[in-house]
CSV table of C-alpha atoms in Angstrom, one decimal:
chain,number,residue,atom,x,y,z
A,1,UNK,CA,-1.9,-18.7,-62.4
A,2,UNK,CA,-2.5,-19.7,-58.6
A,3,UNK,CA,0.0,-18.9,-56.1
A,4,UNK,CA,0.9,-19.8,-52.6
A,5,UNK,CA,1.9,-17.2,-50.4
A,6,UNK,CA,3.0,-17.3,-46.5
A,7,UNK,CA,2.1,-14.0,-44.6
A,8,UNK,CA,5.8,-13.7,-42.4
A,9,UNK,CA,5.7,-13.3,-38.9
A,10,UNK,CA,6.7,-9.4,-37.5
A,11,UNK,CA,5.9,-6.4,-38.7
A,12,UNK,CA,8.3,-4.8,-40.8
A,13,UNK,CA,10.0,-0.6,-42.0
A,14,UNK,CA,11.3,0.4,-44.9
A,15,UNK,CA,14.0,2.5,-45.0
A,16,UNK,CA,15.6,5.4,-47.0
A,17,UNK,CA,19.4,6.4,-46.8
A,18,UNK,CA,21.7,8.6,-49.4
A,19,UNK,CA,22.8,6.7,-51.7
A,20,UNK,CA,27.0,6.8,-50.5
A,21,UNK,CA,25.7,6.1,-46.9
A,22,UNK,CA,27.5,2.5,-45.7
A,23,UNK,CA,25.1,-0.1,-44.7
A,24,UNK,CA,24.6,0.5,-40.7
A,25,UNK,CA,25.1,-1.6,-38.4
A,26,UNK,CA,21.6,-2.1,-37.3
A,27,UNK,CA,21.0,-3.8,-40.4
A,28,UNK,CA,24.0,-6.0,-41.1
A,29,UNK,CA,22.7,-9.0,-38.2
A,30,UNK,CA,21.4,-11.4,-41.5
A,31,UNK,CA,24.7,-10.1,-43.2
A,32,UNK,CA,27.2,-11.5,-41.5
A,33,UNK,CA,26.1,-14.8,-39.5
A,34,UNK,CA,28.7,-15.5,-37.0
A,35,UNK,CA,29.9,-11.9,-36.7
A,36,UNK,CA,29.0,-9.9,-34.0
A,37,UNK,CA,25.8,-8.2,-34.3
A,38,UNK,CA,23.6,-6.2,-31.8
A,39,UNK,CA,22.5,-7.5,-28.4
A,40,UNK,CA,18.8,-6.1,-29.1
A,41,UNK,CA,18.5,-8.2,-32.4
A,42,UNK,CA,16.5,-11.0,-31.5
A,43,UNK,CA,17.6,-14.7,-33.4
A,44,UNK,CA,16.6,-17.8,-33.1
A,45,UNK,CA,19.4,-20.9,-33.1
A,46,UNK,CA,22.0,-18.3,-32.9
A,47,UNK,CA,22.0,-17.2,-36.5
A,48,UNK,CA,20.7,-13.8,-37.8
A,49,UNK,CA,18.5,-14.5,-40.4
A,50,UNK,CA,17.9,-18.2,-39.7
A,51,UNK,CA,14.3,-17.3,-38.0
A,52,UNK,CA,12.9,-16.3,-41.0
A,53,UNK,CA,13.0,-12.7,-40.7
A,54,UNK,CA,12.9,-10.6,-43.9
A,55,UNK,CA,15.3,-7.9,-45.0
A,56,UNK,CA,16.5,-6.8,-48.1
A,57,UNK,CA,18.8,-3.9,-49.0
A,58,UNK,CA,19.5,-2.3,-51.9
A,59,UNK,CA,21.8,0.4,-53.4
A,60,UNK,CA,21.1,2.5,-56.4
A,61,UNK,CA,23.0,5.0,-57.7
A,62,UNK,CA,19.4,7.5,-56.2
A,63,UNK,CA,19.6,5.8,-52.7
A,64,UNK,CA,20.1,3.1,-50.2
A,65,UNK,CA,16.8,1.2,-49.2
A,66,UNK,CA,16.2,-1.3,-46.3
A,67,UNK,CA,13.2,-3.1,-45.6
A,68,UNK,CA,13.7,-4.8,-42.2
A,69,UNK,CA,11.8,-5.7,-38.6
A,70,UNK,CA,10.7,-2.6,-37.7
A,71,UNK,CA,12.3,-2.8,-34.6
A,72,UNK,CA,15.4,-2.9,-35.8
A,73,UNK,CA,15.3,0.7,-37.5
A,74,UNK,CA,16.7,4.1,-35.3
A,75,UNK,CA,13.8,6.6,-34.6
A,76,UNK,CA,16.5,9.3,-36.3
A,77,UNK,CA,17.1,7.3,-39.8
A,78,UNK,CA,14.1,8.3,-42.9
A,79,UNK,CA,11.2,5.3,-42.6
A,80,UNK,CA,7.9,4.0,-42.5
A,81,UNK,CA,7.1,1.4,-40.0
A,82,UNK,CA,4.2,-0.9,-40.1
A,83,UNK,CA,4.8,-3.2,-42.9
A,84,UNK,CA,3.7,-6.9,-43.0
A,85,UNK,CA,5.1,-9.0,-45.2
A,86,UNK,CA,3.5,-12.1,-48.1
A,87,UNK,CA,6.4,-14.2,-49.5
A,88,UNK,CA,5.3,-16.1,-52.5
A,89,UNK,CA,6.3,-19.6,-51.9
A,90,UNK,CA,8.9,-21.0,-54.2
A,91,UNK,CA,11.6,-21.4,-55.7
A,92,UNK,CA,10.2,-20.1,-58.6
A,93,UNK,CA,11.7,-20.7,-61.8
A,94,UNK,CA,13.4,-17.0,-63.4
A,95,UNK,CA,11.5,-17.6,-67.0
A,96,UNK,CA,8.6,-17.5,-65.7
A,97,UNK,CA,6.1,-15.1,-66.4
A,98,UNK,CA,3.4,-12.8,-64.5
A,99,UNK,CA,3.8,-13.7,-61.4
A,100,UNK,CA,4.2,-10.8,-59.8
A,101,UNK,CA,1.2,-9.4,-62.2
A,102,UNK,CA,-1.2,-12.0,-61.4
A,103,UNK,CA,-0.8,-10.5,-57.8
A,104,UNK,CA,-0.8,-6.8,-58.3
A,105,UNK,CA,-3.4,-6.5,-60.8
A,106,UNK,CA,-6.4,-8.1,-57.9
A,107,UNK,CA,-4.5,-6.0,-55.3
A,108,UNK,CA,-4.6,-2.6,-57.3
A,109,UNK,CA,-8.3,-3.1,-58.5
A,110,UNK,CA,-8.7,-3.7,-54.2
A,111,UNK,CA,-6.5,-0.2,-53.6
A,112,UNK,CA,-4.1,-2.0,-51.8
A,113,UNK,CA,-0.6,-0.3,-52.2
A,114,UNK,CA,2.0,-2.5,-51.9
A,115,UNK,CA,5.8,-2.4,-52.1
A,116,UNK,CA,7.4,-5.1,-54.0
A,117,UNK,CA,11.1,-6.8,-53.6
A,118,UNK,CA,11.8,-9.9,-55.6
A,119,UNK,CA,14.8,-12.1,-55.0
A,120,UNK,CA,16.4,-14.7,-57.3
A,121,UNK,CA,14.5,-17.7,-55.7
A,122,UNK,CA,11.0,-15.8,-55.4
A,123,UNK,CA,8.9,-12.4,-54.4
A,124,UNK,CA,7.6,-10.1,-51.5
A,125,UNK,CA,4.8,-8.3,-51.2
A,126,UNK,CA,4.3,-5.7,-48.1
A,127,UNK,CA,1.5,-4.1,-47.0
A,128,UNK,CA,0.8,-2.0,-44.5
A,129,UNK,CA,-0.7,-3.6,-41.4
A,130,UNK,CA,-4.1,-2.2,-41.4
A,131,UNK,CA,-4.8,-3.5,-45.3
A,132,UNK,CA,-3.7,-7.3,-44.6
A,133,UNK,CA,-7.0,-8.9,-44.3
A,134,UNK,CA,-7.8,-7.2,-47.3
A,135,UNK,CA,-5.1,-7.9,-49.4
A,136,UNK,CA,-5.4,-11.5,-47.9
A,137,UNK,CA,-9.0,-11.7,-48.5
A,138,UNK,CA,-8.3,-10.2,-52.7
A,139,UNK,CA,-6.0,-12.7,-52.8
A,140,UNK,CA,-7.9,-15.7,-51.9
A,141,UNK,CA,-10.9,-14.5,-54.4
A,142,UNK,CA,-8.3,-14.2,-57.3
A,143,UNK,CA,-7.2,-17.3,-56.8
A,144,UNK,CA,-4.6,-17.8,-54.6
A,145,UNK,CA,-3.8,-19.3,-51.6
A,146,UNK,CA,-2.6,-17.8,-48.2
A,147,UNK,CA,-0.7,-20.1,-45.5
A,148,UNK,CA,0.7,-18.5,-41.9
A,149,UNK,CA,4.3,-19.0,-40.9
């Protein structure tokens, strides 16, 4: 299986908070377009979100995670900044099968960590900043294909 994947622009954290914590402000901007959101968030059109920025959050009963532009993130809250993003170009279709192996199994054998979010239409791989060439590089040999944004 050959996949297309676009390496998104910014560098990105991700973010630990207790599990009853609200969502903070600071990461609500791709939320609620049209609401009021921080002067500091950069957008592009006047939508949050609608510049192609990443973020994801997600509640578990353990904890609340947020993987967001690192700039974004308040020194004080729990994180790890330096995070680049792959999207896997889609939609892809939710029967299918191995995708996310197909790209995990090249990237392991390369020691590459990674942390993974899929979302109904597709997936994300991040890796830290230093490892992109070569996770970009394992990629390509494996059989994929990588496209800037």
């Amino acid at each position: 299986m050959n996949l297309i994947l676009s390496v998104l622009a910014g560098r990105y954290a991700i973010c630990r908070l207790g599990a009853n914590e609200a969502i903070p402000d600071w990461a609500q901007p791709a939320l609620s377009p049209g609401d009021a959101f921080p002067a500091w968030a950069p957008l592009s059109n006047g939508r949050p979100g609608s510049d192609g920025r990443f973020i994801s959050i997600t509640r578990t009963g353990d904890e609340l995670s947020i993987v967001c532009p690192g700039s974004f993130v308040p020194e004080a809250v729990r994180h790890d900044r330096g995070w680049r993003c792959l999207k896997v170009e889609g939609p892809l279709d939710l029967s299918l099968t191995g995708i996310l192996a197909a790209l995990l199994a090249p990237l392991a054998e390369a020691r590459v960590n990674i942390f993974a979010v899929s979302t109904f239409d597709t997936d994300y791989l991040l890796v830290k900043d230093e490892l992109l060439s070569l996770a970009a590089e394992t990629l390509v040999r494996a059989g994929h294909r990588i496209e800037a944004r």
